[in-house]
XYZ file of C-alpha atoms in Angstrom:
562
model
C -46.841 -8.458 3.189
C -47.687 -7.634 6.860
C -45.020 -10.487 7.476
C -42.552 -8.692 5.323
C -42.593 -5.403 7.294
C -42.269 -6.828 10.740
C -39.417 -9.003 9.742
C -37.832 -5.660 8.072
C -38.572 -3.686 11.255
C -37.354 -6.879 13.748
C -34.117 -6.933 11.964
C -33.889 -2.767 11.351
C -34.156 -2.258 15.854
C -31.757 -5.370 16.447
C -29.313 -3.663 13.860
C -30.200 0.226 15.479
C -28.558 -0.833 18.942
C -24.883 -0.689 16.225
C -26.178 3.246 15.724
C -22.295 4.681 17.191
C -21.589 3.077 14.102
C -22.192 5.127 10.572
C -22.510 2.166 8.394
C -24.944 0.482 11.079
C -27.160 3.559 11.273
C -27.566 3.502 7.529
C -28.532 -0.034 7.631
C -30.853 0.237 10.396
C -32.360 3.366 8.735
C -32.676 0.826 5.470
C -34.747 -1.554 7.424
C -37.200 0.416 8.644
C -38.033 2.790 4.815
C -38.675 -1.234 3.790
C -40.803 -1.617 7.077
C -42.993 1.631 5.514
C -43.002 0.070 2.150
C -43.774 -3.244 2.801
C -46.257 -2.338 5.531
C -48.107 0.750 3.609
C -48.583 -2.487 1.018
C -50.485 -4.180 3.333
C -52.647 -1.808 4.333
C -53.264 -0.981 0.486
C -54.347 -4.511 0.235
C -56.729 -4.095 3.058
C -58.522 -1.381 1.804
C -60.946 -1.849 -1.217
C -61.656 1.626 -2.242
C -59.836 4.335 -3.998
C -59.351 6.340 -1.194
C -57.580 4.550 0.895
C -55.504 2.317 -1.775
C -54.146 5.991 -2.876
C -53.874 7.091 0.543
C -51.328 3.211 1.028
C -49.712 4.374 -2.439
C -48.287 7.324 -1.277
C -47.441 6.287 1.985
C -45.384 3.547 0.702
C -43.317 5.890 -2.010
C -41.542 7.360 1.568
C -40.245 3.982 1.793
C -39.614 3.142 -2.043
C -37.773 6.815 -2.196
C -35.748 6.462 0.658
C -34.838 2.596 -0.041
C -32.150 3.076 -2.917
C -30.754 5.957 -1.422
C -29.516 4.340 2.064
C -28.708 1.449 0.184
C -26.360 3.730 -1.750
C -24.814 5.764 0.786
C -24.894 2.452 3.399
C -22.646 1.176 0.730
C -20.358 4.110 0.763
C -19.864 4.174 4.343
C -19.490 0.071 4.641
C -16.679 0.161 2.471
C -15.301 3.996 2.858
C -14.799 4.086 -1.165
C -16.383 7.148 -1.056
C -16.314 10.297 1.870
C -19.522 10.864 2.954
C -20.765 14.149 3.551
C -24.261 15.449 4.613
C -24.508 17.778 1.486
C -23.443 14.681 -0.835
C -26.061 12.235 1.328
C -28.961 15.130 0.703
C -27.802 15.861 -3.526
C -28.221 11.782 -3.695
C -31.667 11.896 -1.725
C -33.144 14.870 -3.579
C -34.511 13.214 -6.620
C -36.464 10.907 -4.791
C -37.507 13.626 -1.817
C -39.389 14.995 -5.132
C -40.753 11.419 -6.481
C -42.477 11.225 -3.941
C -43.645 14.595 -3.233
C -45.379 14.469 -6.689
C -47.240 11.310 -5.353
C -49.045 13.177 -3.164
C -50.057 15.753 -5.621
C -50.675 13.635 -8.508
C -52.704 13.118 -10.011
C -53.562 16.507 -10.059
C -50.182 17.416 -11.353
C -50.106 14.994 -13.372
C -46.184 13.593 -13.007
C -46.080 10.488 -11.094
C -49.662 9.254 -11.935
C -51.251 11.110 -14.961
C -54.493 8.908 -13.294
C -55.629 6.397 -10.999
C -58.415 4.035 -11.074
C -59.161 1.076 -9.440
C -59.127 -2.743 -11.456
C -60.868 -5.565 -10.715
C -58.968 -9.327 -11.027
C -59.843 -12.969 -9.774
C -57.414 -12.249 -6.789
C -59.210 -9.072 -5.990
C -59.529 -5.065 -6.624
C -55.846 -3.527 -6.657
C -54.479 -0.055 -7.352
C -54.157 0.583 -11.392
C -52.654 4.362 -12.136
C -51.513 5.363 -15.004
C -47.819 6.087 -14.496
C -46.683 9.813 -15.480
C -42.971 11.165 -16.598
C -41.466 11.509 -13.236
C -42.128 8.176 -12.503
C -39.655 6.326 -15.327
C -37.332 8.810 -14.093
C -37.993 7.661 -10.960
C -37.841 3.912 -11.784
C -34.184 4.849 -13.774
C -32.622 6.603 -10.938
C -33.983 4.522 -8.314
C -31.863 1.261 -10.647
C -28.755 3.421 -11.222
C -28.919 3.951 -7.243
C -28.685 0.252 -6.780
C -26.294 -0.075 -9.874
C -23.845 2.209 -7.755
C -24.027 0.330 -4.351
C -24.112 -3.271 -6.023
C -20.276 -1.990 -7.352
C -19.039 -0.151 -4.056
C -20.479 -3.902 -2.356
C -18.435 -5.608 -5.550
C -15.512 -3.452 -4.748
C -14.959 -4.154 -0.975
C -15.556 -7.807 -1.963
C -12.440 -7.404 -4.494
C -10.398 -5.427 -2.328
C -11.085 -7.153 1.543
C -10.239 -10.737 2.585
C -11.676 -13.082 4.671
C -14.936 -12.143 6.820
C -15.291 -8.412 5.478
C -14.966 -10.255 2.302
C -18.014 -12.512 3.032
C -20.115 -9.524 4.726
C -19.876 -7.453 1.313
C -20.960 -10.816 -0.776
C -24.021 -11.643 1.558
C -24.980 -7.938 1.308
C -24.686 -8.048 -2.416
C -27.357 -11.135 -2.712
C -29.358 -9.184 -0.206
C -30.423 -6.485 -2.337
C -30.447 -9.213 -5.106
C -33.493 -11.075 -4.079
C -35.866 -7.895 -3.705
C -34.691 -5.729 -6.927
C -34.798 -8.799 -9.256
C -38.631 -9.137 -7.957
C -39.154 -5.742 -8.783
C -38.017 -6.014 -11.845
C -39.788 -8.938 -12.857
C -42.812 -6.849 -11.371
C -42.077 -3.824 -14.009
C -41.743 -6.098 -16.623
C -45.239 -7.938 -16.477
C -44.230 -11.087 -15.461
C -46.557 -11.315 -12.227
C -49.950 -10.923 -12.171
C -51.416 -7.739 -12.132
C -52.107 -5.863 -8.811
C -49.186 -8.277 -7.352
C -46.328 -6.674 -6.509
C -43.657 -9.394 -5.491
C -40.884 -6.871 -4.210
C -41.797 -6.592 -0.487
C -42.073 -10.555 -0.451
C -38.217 -10.514 -1.346
C -37.744 -8.116 1.519
C -38.519 -11.526 3.690
C -35.558 -13.313 2.347
C -33.110 -10.116 2.374
C -33.942 -9.613 5.918
C -33.363 -13.006 7.221
C -29.993 -12.881 4.787
C -29.158 -10.190 6.946
C -30.541 -11.546 10.525
C -28.265 -14.889 9.521
C -25.377 -12.270 8.327
C -25.241 -10.917 11.450
C -25.377 -13.787 13.381
C -22.409 -15.815 11.543
C -20.306 -13.381 9.652
C -20.223 -10.552 12.519
C -22.237 -8.014 10.483
C -21.368 -4.378 11.638
C -19.429 -5.824 14.548
C -16.074 -5.883 12.115
C -17.289 -3.540 9.430
C -14.608 -1.926 7.200
C -15.925 1.017 8.255
C -15.299 0.459 11.888
C -11.557 -0.786 10.997
C -10.761 2.221 8.963
C -11.995 4.743 10.858
C -9.728 3.384 13.925
C -6.649 3.215 11.979
C -7.662 6.798 10.312
C -7.702 7.828 14.098
C -4.197 6.142 15.093
C -2.366 7.522 12.076
C -3.748 10.302 12.105
C -2.002 10.782 16.106
C 0.977 9.613 15.075
C 4.659 11.595 15.514
C 5.770 9.944 13.186
C 5.128 11.240 9.377
C 3.319 8.918 7.276
C 2.974 9.133 3.585
C 1.093 7.407 0.700
C 1.978 7.574 -2.555
C 1.387 6.633 -5.796
C 3.657 4.802 -8.125
C 4.855 7.470 -10.021
C 5.291 9.228 -6.707
C 2.042 11.306 -6.219
C 1.243 12.309 -2.783
C -2.132 10.796 -2.294
C -2.310 11.321 1.723
C 0.255 12.100 4.834
C -0.594 12.627 8.501
C -0.462 16.041 10.476
C 3.171 14.890 11.166
C 3.916 14.089 7.181
C 2.488 17.930 6.384
C 5.050 19.414 9.153
C 8.004 18.024 7.744
C 7.466 19.388 4.304
C 6.497 22.450 5.585
C 3.286 22.813 3.708
C -0.441 21.644 4.379
C -2.399 18.671 4.260
C -4.344 20.035 1.666
C -1.487 21.896 -0.255
C 0.856 19.021 0.042
C -1.774 16.068 -1.718
C -1.151 15.643 -5.219
C 2.029 16.955 -5.120
C 4.911 14.854 -6.283
C 7.161 13.984 -3.343
C 10.231 14.911 -5.414
C 9.320 18.725 -5.383
C 7.964 18.559 -1.661
C 10.850 16.373 -0.063
C 13.612 15.717 -3.024
C 15.732 14.241 -0.577
C 13.009 11.682 0.898
C 12.294 10.997 -2.963
C 15.448 9.542 -3.326
C 15.428 7.339 -0.595
C 11.668 5.871 -1.027
C 11.635 5.565 -5.116
C 15.059 3.347 -4.973
C 14.506 -0.416 -6.193
C 13.459 -2.464 -3.515
C 12.010 -6.367 -3.462
C 10.458 -5.809 0.266
C 9.238 -3.957 3.102
C 12.866 -1.882 3.823
C 14.155 0.372 5.840
C 17.108 3.039 5.453
C 18.560 6.523 6.781
C 16.764 9.347 5.007
C 18.355 12.646 5.855
C 15.902 15.553 5.273
C 16.444 19.167 5.898
C 13.717 20.421 8.194
C 11.468 23.882 7.638
C 13.706 25.515 10.416
C 16.961 24.843 8.247
C 18.370 21.761 10.486
C 18.879 18.706 9.796
C 17.118 16.146 10.790
C 17.670 12.316 10.134
C 14.969 9.621 9.946
C 14.472 5.987 9.675
C 12.026 5.537 6.464
C 10.250 2.417 6.160
C 8.691 2.061 2.338
C 6.017 -0.421 2.372
C 3.640 -1.363 -1.012
C 0.324 -1.913 -0.944
C -2.062 -3.243 -3.785
C -5.684 -3.508 -3.621
C -7.180 -6.323 -5.654
C -5.157 -5.680 -8.597
C -6.948 -2.364 -9.054
C -4.869 0.359 -7.110
C -1.172 0.612 -6.017
C 1.891 2.713 -4.488
C 4.003 2.752 -1.493
C 3.210 3.812 2.045
C 6.048 5.761 3.724
C 6.618 5.826 7.587
C 9.601 8.163 8.847
C 11.124 7.726 12.358
C 12.958 10.298 13.647
C 16.622 9.128 15.138
C 18.305 12.285 14.490
C 19.273 12.395 18.686
C 19.604 8.462 18.554
C 21.991 9.061 16.027
C 23.891 11.829 17.747
C 24.475 10.118 21.148
C 25.526 6.841 19.021
C 28.328 9.424 17.815
C 29.171 10.715 20.424
C 29.676 7.333 22.144
C 31.730 6.125 19.300
C 34.133 9.020 19.842
C 34.643 8.371 23.785
C 34.800 5.136 23.009
C 37.772 5.362 20.965
C 39.133 8.631 23.383
C 38.926 6.098 26.154
C 40.286 3.339 24.013
C 43.497 5.472 22.928
C 44.173 6.406 26.744
C 43.479 2.963 28.119
C 45.847 1.575 25.627
C 49.082 4.335 26.558
C 47.977 3.876 30.175
C 48.669 0.030 29.822
C 51.549 0.605 28.213
C 52.996 2.426 30.664
C 52.344 -0.224 33.420
C 53.960 -2.828 31.065
C 57.049 -0.622 30.601
C 57.345 -0.474 34.175
C 57.373 -4.007 34.706
C 60.088 -4.656 32.290
C 61.685 -2.498 34.688
C 60.965 -4.437 37.638
C 62.651 -7.188 36.140
C 66.600 -6.737 36.761
C 65.466 -5.353 40.383
C 64.214 -8.670 41.328
C 65.935 -11.188 43.843
C 64.316 -14.275 42.751
C 61.484 -16.043 41.172
C 59.395 -15.287 44.407
C 60.130 -11.318 43.749
C 59.536 -11.944 39.949
C 56.109 -13.931 39.948
C 54.059 -10.621 41.042
C 55.502 -8.533 38.302
C 54.724 -11.526 35.969
C 51.454 -11.541 37.057
C 50.736 -7.556 36.265
C 52.495 -7.989 32.910
C 50.078 -10.741 32.121
C 46.893 -8.062 33.155
C 48.439 -5.702 31.432
C 48.870 -7.804 28.046
C 45.011 -9.461 28.439
C 43.269 -5.449 28.941
C 45.468 -4.603 25.357
C 44.365 -7.420 23.643
C 40.913 -7.165 25.230
C 40.622 -3.196 23.951
C 41.873 -4.735 20.374
C 38.847 -7.265 20.583
C 36.975 -4.437 21.239
C 37.934 -2.057 18.597
C 37.048 -4.768 16.299
C 33.952 -5.782 17.473
C 32.785 -2.439 17.677
C 33.889 -2.415 13.938
C 31.610 -5.588 12.886
C 28.495 -4.403 15.070
C 28.824 -1.239 12.875
C 27.760 -3.636 9.559
C 24.672 -5.053 11.512
C 26.304 -8.393 11.316
C 26.995 -10.574 14.569
C 31.006 -11.232 15.108
C 30.200 -14.995 15.142
C 33.144 -17.546 14.417
C 34.422 -21.331 15.919
C 35.758 -20.725 19.100
C 37.450 -23.727 21.019
C 35.884 -23.917 23.955
C 37.748 -26.258 25.906
C 40.955 -24.141 25.618
C 38.821 -21.141 26.533
C 37.841 -23.031 29.867
C 41.381 -24.530 30.664
C 43.066 -21.001 30.172
C 39.843 -19.639 32.599
C 40.845 -22.105 35.381
C 44.336 -21.905 34.721
C 43.910 -18.285 35.222
C 41.633 -18.774 38.620
C 43.834 -21.118 39.899
C 46.748 -18.542 39.887
C 44.425 -15.505 40.859
C 42.931 -17.314 43.820
C 45.437 -20.127 45.297
C 43.172 -20.607 48.047
C 40.081 -21.568 45.835
C 39.348 -25.328 44.346
C 38.773 -25.175 40.730
C 37.588 -27.926 39.122
C 37.621 -28.736 35.385
C 35.705 -31.745 33.370
C 35.881 -30.732 30.090
C 36.866 -32.772 26.401
C 39.830 -31.950 25.030
C 38.043 -30.156 21.611
C 34.702 -28.518 22.549
C 34.122 -26.374 19.510
C 31.539 -23.810 19.200
C 30.141 -20.864 17.467
C 30.182 -17.625 19.531
C 31.926 -13.858 19.637
C 35.488 -13.597 20.491
C 34.910 -13.070 23.879
C 33.390 -16.149 25.060
C 36.685 -15.986 27.425
C 35.414 -13.424 29.135
C 31.834 -15.305 30.107
C 33.763 -18.226 31.400
C 36.049 -15.892 33.496
C 33.646 -13.632 34.907
C 31.254 -16.794 36.589
C 34.279 -18.061 38.086
C 35.540 -15.246 39.141
C 32.090 -14.281 40.651
C 31.341 -17.317 42.034
C 35.175 -17.214 43.849
C 34.861 -13.358 45.048
C 31.100 -13.888 46.566
C 31.864 -16.920 48.676
C 31.413 -16.328 52.127
C 34.267 -18.964 53.386
C 38.035 -19.178 53.389
C 38.205 -22.004 50.410
C 35.714 -21.653 47.895
C 34.999 -24.521 45.633
C 34.023 -24.151 41.801
C 33.333 -27.034 39.668
C 33.508 -26.267 35.639
C 31.828 -29.063 33.246
C 31.175 -28.998 30.139
C 29.664 -31.702 27.802
C 28.321 -31.646 23.803
C 24.870 -32.379 24.086
C 21.593 -31.842 21.046
C 23.940 -30.299 18.866
C 25.076 -27.674 21.798
C 27.782 -27.759 24.016
C 26.628 -27.607 27.392
C 28.814 -25.771 30.179
C 27.797 -25.428 34.155
C 29.662 -23.522 36.614
C 28.716 -24.515 40.373
C 30.435 -22.988 43.452
C 29.152 -24.165 47.167
C 28.966 -19.977 48.218
C 25.541 -18.460 49.453
C 23.795 -18.275 46.020
C 23.361 -14.885 43.913
C 23.116 -11.691 45.356
C 19.799 -10.253 45.176
C 21.932 -6.882 43.577
C 22.675 -9.228 40.507
C 19.702 -11.198 40.171
C 17.544 -7.609 40.241
C 19.704 -6.327 37.460
C 19.574 -9.432 35.333
C 15.578 -9.604 35.564
C 15.962 -5.850 34.730
C 18.293 -6.196 31.873
C 20.097 -3.112 32.909
C 22.353 -1.884 34.577
C 22.144 1.307 37.194
C 25.071 2.816 38.468
C 24.195 1.587 42.496
C 24.447 -1.914 40.922
C 27.404 -1.679 38.618
C 29.875 -3.092 40.527
C 28.273 -6.356 41.820
C 25.667 -7.027 38.883
C 28.020 -5.564 35.896
C 29.772 -8.682 35.369
C 26.855 -10.741 35.081
C 24.880 -8.734 33.193
C 27.528 -8.903 30.799
C 27.998 -12.571 30.417
C 24.284 -12.809 29.936
C 24.667 -9.935 26.661
C 27.848 -11.724 25.439
C 26.243 -15.254 25.950
C 22.677 -13.828 24.032
C 25.075 -12.578 20.879
C 26.458 -16.020 20.757
C 22.913 -17.324 19.791
C 23.094 -19.327 23.510
C 21.257 -18.984 26.297
C 21.928 -19.274 30.007
C 19.668 -20.274 33.055
C 20.868 -19.482 37.021
C 20.047 -21.521 40.226
C 20.139 -20.484 43.084
C 19.874 -23.303 45.451
C 23.017 -24.785 47.643
C 25.515 -22.078 46.352
C 24.650 -21.247 42.808
C 25.113 -23.030 39.286
C 25.010 -21.438 36.143
C 23.985 -23.493 32.840
C 25.318 -21.804 29.788
C 23.999 -23.525 25.990
C 26.029 -22.645 22.887
C 25.772 -23.913 19.292
C 28.432 -26.681 19.040
C 30.349 -25.729 14.977
C 29.919 -28.741 12.972
C 32.279 -31.624 13.683
C 32.678 -30.638 17.217
C 33.407 -33.919 19.224
C 36.396 -35.139 21.671
C 37.222 -37.024 24.161
C 36.870 -36.267 27.954
C 40.177 -35.288 29.851
C 40.417 -35.651 33.377
C 39.891 -33.777 35.877
C 42.118 -30.804 37.187
C 42.178 -29.267 40.688
C 43.908 -26.398 42.017
């Protein structure tokens, strides 16, 4: 018995360092209660007189009474199925505190023991009391607490996975061993005077130690995880609601109560349809999976707020289920998007009007041009203006497509795009040499603005060249299901301002003039599900890879020079 006490004490001390965790405190106290029980029982074996054995039994009942109480509160704190308060713990412990106190007045007051005596057997002298009525009530209540704690751990086994499930199952085995031994003792299956329960606690202590080493007992308990999650949810600015399947609010965070214009206590148990009818219509719509959708909610100050509502279904072991609703306030973002959309339409309309004026004036210049040399600049102005008109129309179409949440991807004949880009660059920059080596046909999947990608790359290479005769080479080939295009120049390399703009993935006002072109190129390539790489050794080499369209292949054309 002394060995049982030593094992329980050693394991309890080892667990006491986790006293900052509520479940760790209760488990350590449980082991200390077992230490008292086993230690007093061992001391009683060492005494042969009635007074000594009576004192040892009275001390032992301190541990006997605390053990089922601490087991139950440990189970409740471990899985957090029941909220523990000091009042509840004291209420559970009160009956067993009374029975432990009754041993100190028995047999004078025959509640626990009606009489005490010693009986001699072949193995020695043992304490043989005559049990009073309170003893049997004590036994029933103790086993009831044991059952409650076991049910709580069984619920944890069902509702958790991985390490937590293994921990809970192991703890069920821990308690089953000593209580099975105690039940067989009370049933008279062991010799009189020999209670195997303390020895069974040796096995339980070893099991707890093994779980501590192999399953990180208390390092990763559901209670620790639950407390952390509660703290995170409580501190969120985003409203969170937990609903039953019938739409009744079972929990919410302070932000959720504020949206409903109510307190948490008032909101719990109310149907969401009564508290927030606009939100109820959104979150109860049939869905197959987690989803987000806009929800328009009238706030307590009378203003309309727009939220992205994320609805997630949950279930635990098939026993409980419902929905978790998380709201993200996007009112200001939506307002900003609307303003940008209106501004975009206004600017596009005004730009088209001004460009039409430019085109009209170029037509007036045609009759007054003396020869082809005079007409060429007019034609270039007209071509550029008409290209800008086409661009504004493309912007409108892409904006409409992006509003649907889909990428406007289609098949683009990259070979033709590259030939047009090279031809335009030669016309705009006659001092530059622009070479093209590309297949006659190279279909790829991308957005409609791919010509802007390569037009910007070639123009950027020429404009940032520090010599009088820039040289740019454009090469395209198909490999590994992709079209790979490289634009190489012999200039000074990519300017620092543009590298900074690309690295930050944003455009500031200071970097707009020099960096916006390549930033736009990067965005367009990514929207086409492609990738882009910049190398700045001995000039600049830009490599663009785009997904090839099905059946895309072709023979290569010869090089062209400007």
